Every structure is written in C-alpha cells, then in structure tokens.
XYZ file of C-alpha atoms in Angstrom:
712
model
C 0.029 16.988 -15.486
C -3.072 15.045 -16.457
C -6.412 15.349 -14.695
C -8.651 12.265 -14.843
C -12.356 12.706 -14.176
C -15.585 10.768 -14.434
C -18.452 9.174 -12.509
C -18.054 6.609 -9.743
C -20.314 5.391 -6.964
C -19.167 5.840 -3.370
C -20.430 3.936 -0.347
C -21.962 6.119 2.332
C -23.096 5.226 5.816
C -25.830 7.862 5.889
C -27.742 6.243 3.025
C -26.396 2.753 3.745
C -25.641 2.252 0.082
C -23.934 3.491 -3.055
C -24.308 7.105 -4.171
C -23.371 8.621 -7.509
C -20.506 11.117 -7.374
C -18.377 12.948 -9.947
C -14.679 12.322 -9.284
C -11.652 14.305 -10.359
C -8.149 12.870 -9.991
C -5.485 15.561 -10.021
C -2.206 13.725 -10.530
C -0.145 16.847 -9.875
C -1.740 17.591 -6.513
C -2.040 13.933 -5.515
C -5.718 14.453 -4.757
C -8.942 12.609 -5.598
C -11.833 15.075 -5.182
C -15.503 14.264 -5.515
C -18.659 16.267 -6.137
C -22.372 15.532 -6.118
C -22.489 16.217 -9.873
C -20.405 17.425 -12.782
C -22.194 20.785 -12.577
C -21.167 21.178 -8.927
C -17.604 20.397 -9.977
C -17.718 23.235 -12.513
C -18.879 25.566 -9.740
C -16.105 24.388 -7.413
C -18.441 22.961 -4.746
C -16.359 20.040 -3.551
C -18.076 17.378 -1.446
C -14.864 15.842 -0.167
C -11.447 14.577 -1.143
C -8.994 11.732 -0.633
C -5.295 12.498 -0.257
C -3.220 9.939 -2.133
C 0.187 10.336 -0.493
C 0.858 7.008 1.224
C -2.483 5.546 0.114
C -2.988 1.814 -0.504
C -5.305 0.570 -3.252
C -7.287 -2.636 -2.722
C -9.536 -4.710 -4.980
C -11.826 -7.687 -4.411
C -11.236 -10.565 -6.788
C -14.838 -11.687 -6.362
C -16.220 -8.328 -7.550
C -14.733 -6.841 -10.704
C -16.162 -3.337 -10.270
C -15.306 -2.230 -6.705
C -12.053 -0.962 -5.187
C -10.873 0.726 -1.992
C -8.427 3.465 -1.021
C -6.938 3.252 2.469
C -5.290 6.419 3.792
C -5.434 8.780 6.779
C -6.764 5.997 9.045
C -9.815 5.472 6.815
C -10.878 3.165 4.026
C -13.013 4.621 1.224
C -15.056 2.280 -0.990
C -15.794 2.960 -4.650
C -17.675 1.203 -7.434
C -17.049 1.612 -11.171
C -19.481 0.656 -13.926
C -17.459 -2.386 -14.991
C -14.058 -4.067 -14.768
C -12.585 -1.988 -17.589
C -13.502 1.293 -15.905
C -12.168 0.072 -12.565
C -8.884 -0.848 -14.243
C -8.619 2.667 -15.690
C -9.119 4.318 -12.296
C -6.873 1.898 -10.401
C -4.017 2.355 -12.874
C -4.277 6.151 -12.722
C -4.469 6.108 -8.922
C -1.441 3.803 -8.594
C 0.646 6.071 -10.848
C -0.360 9.112 -8.799
C 0.361 7.367 -5.485
C 3.770 6.238 -6.688
C 4.718 9.712 -7.937
C 3.749 11.434 -4.715
C 5.342 8.756 -2.591
C 8.626 9.471 -4.403
C 8.575 13.250 -4.497
C 8.284 14.579 -0.976
C 9.988 17.985 -0.776
C 10.121 18.426 2.991
C 13.521 19.565 4.229
C 14.843 18.298 7.550
C 17.613 20.022 9.550
C 21.060 19.028 8.384
C 22.617 16.250 10.421
C 19.286 14.957 11.771
C 18.116 11.548 10.544
C 14.360 11.061 10.815
C 11.787 8.507 9.730
C 10.769 10.924 6.985
C 14.295 10.731 5.540
C 14.020 6.982 5.315
C 10.536 7.239 3.812
C 11.842 9.490 1.045
C 14.809 7.242 0.306
C 12.605 4.158 0.395
C 10.157 5.711 -2.019
C 12.972 6.838 -4.316
C 14.538 3.377 -4.293
C 11.174 1.752 -4.910
C 10.653 4.042 -7.891
C 13.959 2.926 -9.418
C 13.010 -0.694 -8.752
C 9.706 -0.370 -10.587
C 11.385 1.334 -13.548
C 14.004 -1.415 -13.720
C 11.364 -4.147 -13.550
C 9.444 -2.536 -16.393
C 12.608 -2.191 -18.473
C 13.561 -5.829 -17.921
C 10.055 -6.912 -18.877
C 10.288 -4.875 -22.087
C 13.711 -6.368 -22.747
C 12.360 -9.912 -22.315
C 9.672 -9.158 -24.882
C 12.322 -7.913 -27.311
C 14.482 -10.999 -26.720
C 11.576 -13.308 -27.500
C 10.868 -11.460 -30.742
C 14.513 -11.260 -31.825
C 15.571 -13.688 -34.557
C 19.217 -12.571 -34.778
C 21.148 -14.940 -32.487
C 24.064 -12.522 -32.031
C 21.771 -9.661 -31.058
C 19.791 -12.012 -28.830
C 22.976 -12.930 -26.963
C 23.821 -9.253 -26.400
C 20.309 -8.616 -25.095
C 20.688 -11.513 -22.663
C 23.925 -10.030 -21.284
C 22.107 -6.758 -20.639
C 19.233 -8.665 -19.034
C 21.564 -10.526 -16.642
C 23.215 -7.238 -15.633
C 19.840 -5.586 -15.079
C 18.594 -8.485 -12.977
C 21.703 -8.260 -10.775
C 21.056 -4.537 -10.375
C 17.437 -5.261 -9.384
C 18.670 -7.549 -6.633
C 20.958 -4.778 -5.371
C 18.073 -2.298 -5.330
C 15.957 -4.791 -3.394
C 18.784 -5.104 -0.903
C 18.844 -1.308 -0.542
C 15.125 -1.324 0.257
C 15.598 -3.918 2.982
C 18.580 -2.090 4.466
C 16.688 1.210 4.556
C 13.730 -0.457 6.246
C 15.967 -2.109 8.836
C 17.704 1.213 9.527
C 14.351 2.930 9.884
C 13.101 0.275 12.313
C 16.286 0.640 14.380
C 15.279 4.235 15.187
C 12.456 2.828 17.306
C 14.277 -0.082 18.913
C 16.172 -3.323 18.246
C 15.803 -5.000 14.869
C 13.573 -8.075 15.007
C 15.352 -11.427 14.616
C 18.773 -9.904 14.020
C 19.753 -10.290 10.369
C 16.883 -12.479 9.254
C 15.708 -9.737 6.874
C 18.786 -10.189 4.720
C 18.584 -13.967 4.567
C 14.975 -14.193 3.497
C 14.853 -12.132 0.355
C 18.237 -10.934 -0.823
C 20.522 -13.936 -0.997
C 20.756 -13.597 -4.777
C 21.991 -10.002 -4.886
C 25.377 -9.396 -6.484
C 26.611 -6.250 -4.727
C 30.116 -6.311 -6.185
C 28.791 -6.439 -9.721
C 28.719 -2.638 -9.932
C 32.191 -2.161 -8.517
C 31.031 -1.184 -5.045
C 31.584 -2.721 -1.649
C 28.071 -3.860 -0.944
C 26.405 -0.472 -1.236
C 23.897 0.097 -4.007
C 24.575 3.151 -6.134
C 21.916 5.426 -7.521
C 21.548 4.726 -11.267
C 22.290 8.048 -12.958
C 20.506 7.112 -16.167
C 17.178 6.738 -14.359
C 15.433 9.917 -13.351
C 11.990 10.262 -11.813
C 10.522 13.613 -12.897
C 9.479 15.972 -10.139
C 5.805 16.665 -9.582
C 4.818 20.120 -10.799
C 1.950 21.657 -8.855
C -0.833 23.034 -11.043
C -4.171 24.551 -10.169
C -7.074 22.237 -11.128
C -10.201 23.968 -12.424
C -12.161 23.279 -9.258
C -9.519 24.964 -7.080
C -9.768 28.269 -8.920
C -12.745 29.191 -6.768
C -12.930 29.015 -2.972
C -13.714 25.552 -1.644
C -13.776 24.176 1.874
C -10.866 22.101 3.087
C -10.274 19.912 6.120
C -14.031 19.800 6.667
C -14.095 23.462 7.667
C -16.461 25.477 5.422
C -14.897 28.707 6.616
C -11.556 27.757 5.135
C -11.044 28.386 1.444
C -8.357 27.658 -1.068
C -6.696 30.633 -2.640
C -6.646 30.495 -6.430
C -3.184 32.019 -6.294
C -1.719 29.580 -3.762
C -3.654 26.306 -3.857
C -2.857 23.744 -1.198
C -3.684 20.098 -0.666
C -5.706 19.398 2.514
C -3.797 17.989 5.485
C -6.070 14.936 5.563
C -8.828 13.252 3.561
C -12.294 14.504 4.439
C -15.965 14.600 3.529
C -18.461 17.400 4.091
C -20.143 14.966 6.488
C -17.767 12.558 8.179
C -20.739 10.386 9.076
C -21.243 9.837 5.378
C -18.026 7.874 4.980
C -17.727 4.159 5.478
C -14.655 3.289 7.492
C -13.663 -0.325 7.007
C -12.851 -1.249 10.596
C -12.429 -4.897 9.588
C -9.052 -3.991 8.137
C -7.935 -2.122 11.268
C -9.640 -3.594 14.315
C -6.535 -5.598 15.245
C -4.038 -2.907 14.279
C -1.493 -1.934 16.981
C -1.167 1.553 18.459
C 2.101 1.944 16.581
C 0.915 1.258 13.056
C 2.864 0.074 10.072
C 3.845 2.990 7.869
C 3.567 2.491 4.142
C 5.452 5.288 2.329
C 4.763 7.735 5.154
C 1.104 6.910 5.772
C -0.014 5.587 9.152
C -2.725 2.940 9.350
C -4.295 3.163 12.778
C -7.076 1.499 14.697
C -10.368 3.393 14.318
C -13.211 3.351 16.812
C -14.809 -0.104 16.870
C -18.502 -0.674 16.573
C -20.340 -2.821 19.085
C -20.558 -5.671 16.586
C -16.802 -5.507 15.927
C -15.986 -5.441 19.652
C -18.096 -8.547 20.123
C -16.323 -10.206 17.204
C -12.922 -9.311 18.605
C -13.869 -10.574 22.055
C -14.902 -13.929 20.610
C -13.126 -14.519 17.295
C -14.031 -17.397 15.018
C -12.386 -20.582 16.010
C -12.020 -19.605 19.674
C -15.513 -19.995 21.055
C -14.266 -22.390 23.674
C -15.221 -25.459 21.630
C -12.236 -27.777 21.413
C -12.074 -29.740 18.166
C -12.361 -33.440 18.963
C -9.895 -35.775 17.256
C -10.370 -39.521 16.824
C -7.048 -41.387 16.987
C -6.323 -45.044 16.301
C -4.883 -47.374 18.931
C -1.774 -47.999 16.814
C -1.324 -44.334 15.966
C 2.230 -43.009 15.749
C 2.646 -39.575 17.357
C 4.985 -37.217 15.495
C 6.016 -34.405 17.824
C 6.920 -32.135 14.896
C 3.703 -32.411 12.905
C 0.959 -33.774 15.153
C 1.167 -30.920 17.627
C -1.151 -28.267 16.214
C 0.492 -25.005 15.148
C -1.378 -22.524 17.363
C 1.185 -19.744 17.281
C -0.505 -16.438 16.536
C 1.235 -14.238 13.985
C -0.205 -11.203 15.741
C 0.136 -7.970 13.873
C 2.628 -7.977 11.018
C 3.675 -4.452 12.029
C 6.568 -5.944 13.961
C 7.794 -7.378 10.654
C 7.366 -3.988 8.988
C 10.566 -3.974 6.938
C 9.834 -7.372 5.427
C 6.202 -6.634 4.610
C 7.019 -3.228 3.141
C 9.711 -4.837 0.995
C 7.268 -7.455 -0.213
C 4.780 -4.749 -1.140
C 7.496 -2.932 -3.060
C 7.850 -5.961 -5.341
C 4.218 -6.257 -6.343
C 1.419 -4.357 -8.013
C -2.328 -4.999 -8.015
C -3.249 -8.018 -10.133
C 0.340 -9.295 -10.222
C 0.939 -13.065 -10.193
C 2.784 -13.980 -6.968
C 4.124 -17.346 -8.165
C 7.741 -16.161 -8.177
C 7.561 -13.834 -5.153
C 9.469 -15.310 -2.200
C 7.462 -15.060 1.023
C 9.172 -14.668 4.423
C 9.620 -17.813 6.493
C 7.885 -16.500 9.620
C 4.424 -16.629 7.963
C 4.723 -20.315 7.048
C 2.484 -23.000 8.475
C 4.457 -25.998 9.668
C 3.438 -28.479 6.988
C 3.460 -28.978 3.238
C 0.578 -28.013 0.985
C 0.350 -31.699 -0.015
C -0.463 -32.634 3.576
C -3.047 -29.864 3.753
C -4.872 -31.399 0.773
C -5.145 -34.622 2.761
C -7.403 -32.755 5.199
C -10.151 -32.916 2.550
C -10.712 -36.338 4.151
C -10.748 -35.285 7.809
C -14.200 -36.922 7.902
C -13.541 -40.121 5.910
C -16.752 -41.724 7.172
C -18.816 -39.064 5.353
C -16.891 -39.748 2.146
C -17.278 -43.534 2.090
C -20.948 -43.240 3.155
C -21.728 -41.933 -0.339
C -21.634 -45.578 -1.466
C -24.239 -46.623 1.128
C -26.931 -44.270 -0.206
C -29.639 -46.161 -2.120
C -30.638 -43.563 -4.735
C -28.734 -41.156 -7.030
C -30.422 -38.257 -5.223
C -29.240 -39.423 -1.820
C -25.734 -40.033 -3.160
C -25.530 -36.468 -4.492
C -26.780 -35.086 -1.170
C -24.192 -37.136 0.718
C -21.451 -35.968 -1.667
C -22.365 -32.346 -0.905
C -22.422 -33.134 2.833
C -18.887 -34.521 2.664
C -17.674 -31.646 0.466
C -18.978 -28.974 2.843
C -17.249 -30.701 5.764
C -13.918 -30.881 3.930
C -12.516 -27.362 4.409
C -12.628 -26.519 8.109
C -9.958 -29.034 9.162
C -7.437 -27.607 6.682
C -8.008 -24.149 8.161
C -8.146 -24.910 11.888
C -7.143 -21.357 12.768
C -8.567 -18.009 11.700
C -4.999 -16.699 11.364
C -3.653 -16.822 7.814
C -0.486 -18.853 7.461
C 0.869 -20.378 4.276
C 1.796 -24.041 3.897
C 5.170 -24.929 2.355
C 5.255 -24.826 -1.445
C 5.913 -28.475 -2.364
C 9.180 -29.360 -4.091
C 8.876 -30.977 -7.524
C 8.620 -34.730 -6.978
C 7.610 -34.378 -3.321
C 4.999 -36.895 -2.118
C 2.740 -37.304 0.893
C 1.160 -40.662 1.810
C -1.284 -41.439 4.633
C -4.448 -43.367 5.511
C -7.451 -43.177 7.855
C -9.326 -45.775 9.850
C -13.082 -45.378 9.391
C -14.976 -44.896 12.677
C -17.476 -47.701 13.280
C -16.092 -49.942 10.522
C -14.655 -53.292 11.553
C -11.108 -53.774 10.320
C -10.203 -57.227 9.006
C -6.492 -56.447 9.000
C -6.149 -57.595 5.377
C -3.704 -55.356 3.527
C -4.992 -53.291 0.613
C -3.439 -54.852 -2.500
C -1.671 -52.447 -4.894
C -3.100 -49.458 -3.047
C -1.441 -46.053 -2.696
C -0.474 -46.703 0.949
C 1.299 -49.938 1.888
C 0.345 -49.615 5.593
C -3.409 -49.425 4.874
C -5.896 -52.278 5.033
C -8.883 -52.824 2.750
C -11.131 -51.092 5.291
C -8.940 -47.959 5.450
C -9.101 -44.891 3.234
C -5.704 -44.471 1.518
C -4.252 -41.225 0.150
C -1.256 -40.171 -1.938
C -0.331 -36.696 -3.230
C 2.526 -35.620 -5.478
C 3.867 -32.305 -6.761
C 3.817 -33.045 -10.492
C 4.785 -29.592 -11.801
C 6.735 -26.630 -10.463
C 5.914 -24.004 -13.128
C 2.966 -23.859 -12.966
C 2.665 -25.297 -9.436
C 0.368 -28.332 -9.753
C -0.384 -30.885 -7.036
C -2.112 -34.163 -7.891
C -3.787 -36.396 -5.301
C -5.668 -39.684 -5.150
C -7.725 -41.467 -2.466
C -9.443 -44.856 -2.446
C -11.353 -47.244 -0.211
C -11.082 -50.788 -1.542
C -13.963 -52.354 0.396
C -16.431 -49.566 -0.414
C -15.025 -49.279 -3.960
C -14.945 -45.492 -4.067
C -12.109 -43.224 -5.248
C -11.230 -39.555 -5.732
C -8.739 -38.534 -8.428
C -7.885 -34.823 -8.482
C -5.368 -32.065 -9.049
C -5.055 -28.375 -8.136
C -3.021 -25.647 -9.771
C -2.584 -22.767 -7.322
C -2.284 -19.278 -8.808
C -1.747 -16.406 -6.389
C -2.625 -12.782 -7.119
C -1.910 -9.568 -5.224
C -5.124 -7.596 -4.547
C -3.851 -4.601 -2.570
C -4.870 -5.338 1.030
C -5.447 -9.031 0.267
C -3.844 -11.972 -1.498
C -6.055 -14.237 -3.605
C -5.227 -17.874 -4.356
C -7.116 -19.364 -7.292
C -7.432 -23.139 -7.056
C -7.654 -24.247 -10.666
C -8.400 -27.907 -11.265
C -10.946 -30.572 -10.450
C -11.595 -33.822 -8.648
C -13.471 -36.875 -9.904
C -15.276 -39.020 -7.316
C -15.939 -42.503 -8.712
C -18.608 -44.728 -7.128
C -17.573 -47.910 -8.889
C -20.513 -50.209 -8.087
C -22.960 -47.675 -9.510
C -20.691 -46.686 -12.407
C -21.079 -43.026 -11.421
C -18.536 -40.237 -11.681
C -19.004 -36.902 -9.905
C -16.867 -33.994 -11.133
C -16.152 -31.378 -8.459
C -14.262 -28.055 -8.520
C -12.634 -26.037 -5.750
C -13.102 -22.521 -4.283
C -10.563 -19.716 -4.140
C -8.790 -18.752 -0.945
C -8.047 -15.230 0.320
C -5.612 -13.879 2.868
C -7.204 -10.652 4.132
C -5.786 -7.702 6.106
C -2.195 -8.445 5.148
C -0.967 -5.169 6.677
C -2.363 -5.967 10.140
C -3.525 -9.390 11.391
C -4.066 -11.693 8.386
C -7.133 -13.935 8.302
C -8.410 -16.489 5.815
C -11.648 -16.774 3.917
C -12.931 -18.809 0.973
C -14.683 -17.367 -2.059
C -16.155 -18.376 -5.382
C -18.777 -20.652 -6.888
C -18.020 -24.332 -7.388
C -19.966 -27.113 -9.041
C -20.639 -30.822 -8.610
C -22.252 -32.902 -11.325
C -22.867 -36.498 -12.375
C -23.244 -36.978 -16.130
C -24.886 -40.401 -15.758
C -27.674 -39.454 -13.319
C -28.068 -35.775 -14.222
C -27.993 -34.669 -10.581
C -25.903 -31.577 -9.940
C -25.174 -29.024 -7.241
C -23.596 -25.604 -6.794
C -21.784 -24.341 -3.725
C -21.059 -20.636 -3.254
C -18.442 -19.501 -0.756
C -19.339 -15.891 0.043
C -16.567 -13.412 0.795
C -17.427 -10.985 3.570
C -18.991 -7.806 2.145
C -17.590 -4.571 3.558
C -21.072 -3.206 4.340
C -22.086 -5.863 6.867
C -22.514 -9.591 6.607
C -20.694 -12.495 8.213
C -17.394 -14.170 7.565
C -17.161 -17.680 6.098
C -20.740 -17.886 4.798
C -21.557 -20.684 2.364
C -24.730 -21.562 0.460
C -25.561 -24.532 -1.740
C -28.326 -25.787 -3.986
C -28.871 -29.361 -5.156
C -30.843 -30.030 -8.330
C -32.554 -33.072 -9.798
C -32.045 -33.789 -13.536
C -33.500 -31.078 -15.808
C -34.979 -29.199 -12.843
C -34.552 -25.481 -12.207
C -35.846 -25.478 -8.632
C -33.487 -26.998 -6.037
C -34.512 -30.087 -4.099
C -32.262 -28.965 -1.215
C -30.942 -25.532 -0.209
C -28.159 -25.179 2.351
C -26.988 -22.109 4.259
C -24.440 -21.563 7.021
C -20.712 -21.199 7.657
C -18.175 -23.607 6.181
C -16.233 -23.651 9.464
C -19.357 -23.748 11.633
C -22.942 -25.001 11.315
C -24.819 -25.467 8.014
C -28.582 -25.957 7.770
C -30.539 -27.725 5.008
C -34.057 -27.041 3.809
C -35.659 -29.694 1.592
C -38.322 -29.151 -1.052
C -40.458 -31.590 0.949
C -40.550 -29.074 3.824
C -38.100 -30.939 6.067
C -35.327 -28.939 7.781
C -32.195 -30.295 9.444
C -28.695 -29.486 10.628
C -26.786 -30.563 7.532
C -23.211 -30.296 8.843
C -21.950 -29.103 12.237
C -18.170 -28.839 12.071
C -18.016 -27.712 15.711
C -19.346 -31.035 16.963
C -17.987 -33.441 14.339
C -14.752 -35.083 15.498
C -11.847 -35.027 13.051
C -10.345 -38.425 12.245
C -6.565 -38.244 12.583
C -4.615 -39.316 9.509
C -2.037 -42.047 10.013
C 1.451 -41.326 8.661
C 4.456 -43.605 9.018
C 7.413 -42.319 11.086
C 9.744 -39.890 9.326
C 12.730 -42.215 9.705
C 10.869 -44.800 7.587
C 9.860 -42.328 4.899
C 11.610 -41.867 1.567
C 13.770 -38.791 1.024
C 11.100 -36.856 -0.878
C 8.144 -37.609 1.399
C 6.846 -34.353 2.825
C 7.434 -34.739 6.547
C 10.981 -36.025 6.143
C 11.802 -33.531 3.376
C 10.726 -30.484 5.423
C 11.641 -31.742 8.916
C 14.552 -29.315 9.462
C 12.440 -26.330 8.420
C 9.571 -27.512 10.626
C 11.808 -28.171 13.629
C 13.409 -24.720 13.507
C 10.082 -22.961 13.028
C 8.724 -24.811 16.031
C 11.577 -23.625 18.271
C 11.384 -20.136 16.721
C 14.776 -20.322 14.985
C 13.599 -18.419 11.930
C 17.143 -17.860 10.573
C 17.886 -21.583 10.529
C 14.456 -22.427 9.100
C 15.045 -19.932 6.299
C 18.463 -21.412 5.588
C 17.100 -24.975 5.292
C 14.206 -23.787 3.145
C 16.591 -22.022 0.771
C 18.756 -25.154 0.509
C 15.763 -27.204 -0.623
C 14.747 -24.567 -3.146
C 18.306 -24.167 -4.434
C 18.644 -27.919 -4.921
C 15.412 -27.874 -6.905
C 16.763 -25.083 -9.136
C 20.067 -26.902 -9.690
C 18.306 -30.141 -10.597
C 16.074 -28.284 -13.059
C 19.133 -26.636 -14.628
C 20.861 -30.013 -14.927
C 17.832 -31.600 -16.639
C 17.645 -28.690 -19.060
C 21.325 -28.994 -19.969
C 20.964 -32.740 -20.548
C 17.687 -32.306 -22.423
C 15.882 -34.642 -20.014
C 12.221 -34.132 -19.118
C 10.959 -34.524 -15.545
C 9.289 -37.879 -14.896
C 6.458 -38.044 -12.363
C 6.156 -40.961 -9.955
C 2.468 -41.743 -9.461
C 0.497 -39.531 -11.850
C 0.404 -38.733 -15.553
C -1.187 -36.078 -17.720
C -4.242 -36.837 -19.846
C -5.111 -33.813 -21.967
C -5.365 -30.908 -19.514
C -5.914 -33.152 -16.473
C -3.676 -35.161 -14.148
C -4.741 -38.692 -13.153
C -3.387 -41.459 -10.933
C -1.396 -44.174 -12.719
C -3.134 -47.190 -11.147
C -6.621 -46.220 -9.911
C -8.820 -48.867 -8.282
C -11.112 -49.047 -11.343
C -8.168 -49.979 -13.572
C -6.828 -52.557 -11.107
C -10.251 -54.204 -10.799
C -10.385 -54.615 -14.585
C -6.788 -55.877 -14.772
C -5.925 -57.418 -11.403
C -2.266 -58.059 -10.579
C -1.177 -61.598 -9.612
C -1.375 -62.066 -5.854
C 2.152 -63.375 -5.817
C 3.469 -60.077 -7.132
C 2.834 -58.461 -3.782
C 1.564 -55.037 -2.935
C 2.366 -52.136 -5.220
C 3.756 -49.135 -3.390
C 3.575 -45.637 -4.863
C 6.927 -44.044 -5.613
C 8.167 -41.624 -3.004
C-alpha cells in the first residue's frame, strides 16, 4: 500500500498562524501523521496524527490552496503550496477515506443488528456505487469515441443496464439509512425518503423482487496493514508520551491527536449548532465542541435576528398572495434529523463535482422560484432609478454601486440556507414596483415587459431560456427615467466537502439612455456552508462594474468568512476615476447590514444601511390571471404543500413538473425541433431582451397597436 508524504502548512492556535509540517499519509493504516520536519519523521518523533476513518474533506472555492479534514469532533486546517498540490493531497485522502470506510473488520455477535452493521453495509454499497459511476463514465467516453454504429449500439445497451443498476444501488443506500434511523426511533416523514431520490430505480431489472443484489463482478480489495517507517520506532499515541507503538504490532490511535491539543484549531463554526445526537457519516460522529465567548455571543444573537424588523412598503392597490407574500421563516434546524437523505446525497458526490444533475430533497426548498428571487435585485427600485438623476459620470457610478450593494440582502432575508426552485424551461416571472416619492400619472407603459405597469413604475420580466446549462435571463426598465437593465445568469453548483458553491456566471448591462452610457456588471458566487449541521448562506468573489464611455469603474469584493477569525458577510468596494489607480471612494461593511464610505476628499458617510432601508414590495398579478408557465401559478401546488408541511405531496408535484419537462425535451428531440424562447434571444455568448426600451425608442410602435405583452 502506498505511502504519500510531503510538506504542508497546518494552522495552529498557539502561534495563531500557519506552521510548516512534514506529513505522511499511510493509506494502509488510514492515518495522516505529521512531524516538525522530515528529519524528525526519519527518527519517528511524531507530532500528531489525524485518523481518516469517517473523515470528511472540505475545500474553499475562494482559496485554491487550503483544505480541511473533519473527524473525531475536530476540524484540522491545512495549506498546500498551490492548487495542484492541494488536488494531489485531497485525491489521496479521499481514496484512503473511502477504503477505510468500506473495510471495517469489527465482528458483532451473531443475531444482533447494530448501527455499526449498517455503517459497514452502507460503506460497502457506496463503494460499489462509486465503482459503477466510474465505469459508466468510462463507457460514455468510449461511446463518444466509437465510430462503429453497431458497436456503439451494444455499448448503449450496456450503459442503460448499468444506469438501472446504479439506481438500484442508490435505493439500497436509502433503505439502509432508513433502517439504521429506525433503530433510534420513528422514520421522519414516513416514506418520503423513497419518493425524493429513487423514483427512477428499476428493481425488477435484475430479476429480483425489489432487493438489490451484490454485484459479484465488483470486488473492493481488503486493506492490508503494513508498518510505515515512522512506526518502526516507539512513538507516542493518544497524546500520552508514555504509550508507544510496538514495531511488531503497530496500531492506529483511537482518536486524532496533537502533542499539544491547544495547538490545534477546532472550527467551531461548523459545529456550534450541531445537536447532541450528531449525524454519523460512515461511522464518524460530528459533535458540538466547546464554544468560545465570541461564538456564544453570535449564537445568542444570530445575523438577521437582532430584533430589527425589515420594513416593507406596499402599494394601496397591492394584491396579497397568501402563498407567496407570507415570508418563509421556517427554520431548517439541524439536518441531522434528515440524516438518511443527507448521507445519501453525500454518497452521490465527490469534491469538485458539478451538482447540476443531482436531485436535492424537497424539504430544503425555499417557497419560490429562482426567477422571482432575481427580481429582489430591485427591492430598492428608488436607488436604481436615482442613477439617472445624478449630474456627473462620477456621481452616477457611485449611485450604481450604492444600488448594487443594496441588491442582495432582500433575496437572502434569512441566514438559513434554503434553495429556490430550479426554473422549468420556458418559465417566466413578471412584476413591477411603484417608486416611493414618485407621482404616478396612471398612464400605462407602452410595449413594456409588464402590462399592469405605468410609465412611472419599474417593470421586470425573467425567463428560463436554457435548461442545460441552466440559464435565466431578466430585464427591467423604467420608461419615464429611461433606464434599463438587461442581464442573464448561468448557475453552476459545485460540491466543496462541507459546503456547496454556486457560481453565478453572466452579466448585466445597465443602460442610462439619456446619457448614452452602459455599465457592465457581474455577480458574486453564493455558498451554502455547514451542510452537515445548520446550513447558512454567504456570498464570495470579486465582481466588477465599468462604463466604457466615461472610463469610471468599480470593484466589489464579497469576503467569505476566514476560519481563523473575521466576520460573516463582509464586503468591500473601491470606485475609480478614469485612468486612476487610487480609489475616489472606498466602502467597507456587511452586505446584509451597514456599509460605510470613505471619500478621497476626506468625507465619511453611511453608504448603505440595509437594516433601516424599507424594502419596496413587488406587485404581481393574481395567480388565477397568470399564464400556465408563470412562476407562481406553475409552482403553486409545490408551494402550497410545502407551506402546510406536506413534503410527500410537494415532492410528487415537483416530480410531475420535472417529468413533463423531460418528456417535452424528448419529444422535441425526436421531431428535430429546437426550443424557442419567448422574450429573449442569444447574441454571441450573451442573452438579451427582444424589445428593450432603447430599441423601441428608435423604432416606436403605432399607438393603435396597443401594448405589447411579454410571452408567458
């Protein structure tokens, strides 16, 4: 069995920083040992070790050199020299973890079923699943390269059979998890586990009666224990210097340790909300460590619950929708109670894997479509239209940044991470806002994206223009102020170990028509953290805003929380004049709190205070008046059942929508017909609105033709 070794840096609390260590990964023993130097390793003087049985690897998408190992109620932090070296270590660690999670040799008394039995069977089944997935992937590569049509057809038959077998193995994983959970009490939500993830399994395909059979042609080799060089001489274990390892009978320590426990950094952020009965991942318990004073204060007063109620401005003629206008305040709590589902999800993914095709359980869904969430970019429409009122290019850029920094908190009105519905291809969402303080003439906006809006309202339309990849396009305009935003976002999710990252690829173009200015803006990434305990959301990444005509530009950096201190949700920004390297304005604060600006002139001010700024409620027509594919009507059954906690029924309605989408795609493919979008079209790599205000002003429609309504 291979032994991997080399230098890494390890975070220590004693030095409050990174320290060089020499690491040795013994794949046979399932142990990552570290030493103060390579010479100390040769002498067998071990500084500490990390047991890898049941460990969970985590990476940070914002930092390509660091990674974590969570095991034995602790989180260890490591730093490689670069991304390539981190990839080498992470791959080797994952292989070792998988092997030792599938090769436990403990023997239980005959006739006694224990949690350990289920852990072993789960790990064994997961091993077969990973092997099958790798084989299918290799088969797909061969099919693509095959030019012989007859051989290609035979390969496809094998592929279909293998995919059916994969579904059966997934079903086995879920059943084992449910059985394991039943040892401790009733199964949550009855049979919901089956409905969410395994509806496609063909259990009769292999001649059985619903039971998955162990594939005899797949064999996971047993782990053979060998004596690493550094175990040939006595070395302390379990933190006890008096204990030594016999060179004749080496043993792996009972738990991970360091020669000085104070040296280790324990990432309490991941565990501070963990329950007393922790979720077990392949036999490893993740428990709640001792909280620091700062963490106790944070837990006592979490973000978003400081007692400040978010004010909402509503219009006199507002229509109240009991399904969607009542804020979803339900707390997911710890996901430990959904242990079988979460563990099954984790069995499907590996670090860095694209999550586009991974089906997420219904209970973590937010009760609205992603298209509606994008509309919350304009929760402060007065800040957006005020860009036009600024007299100079500099002031317009500053106002653009002010609006942009105010645009994210309304979409994430809770610190709990929930996921909006993935829009169905062709789905649309239409709404408008009345601008506070602006007199409304009542004159309808001609040819605008929202037929209910007047010229003094801000109108909005969004459409799901692509399913693979998932791309949403959106457009907003204010006819009186003559300002528009035309944008699109392609969401790409990635599994990061203890987090899920969502890359928002795309851009928006803000057009200030009377000044002939276009501002190109990009969007930050989103992260769901602590997915094994209580998930929470943060933003991360550096975005840009620029105007080619004036030369003014700005950068905004959403800072992810560092594990060695720092605050959540921090954001900084710098605004630059043309050809200048020093910023004219610097901004610092929290994107869901208060942000402060410091000007080059010496002036300071509160730039944005999201806690005191009232949100302007968007106006949406009643569901009964909406077209079939408008978001609120399309998802109303799912939303209704989630609201009354009927997760089974919500899952069923969600699957019906998704199945209809698949059938329609299959039908178009058979007929050789391409999908036609309703309100947007592709220009190069970008998506743009069909009839933007600029185009309509150049080529006005006859008044007698009436108002143009976007397709729904």
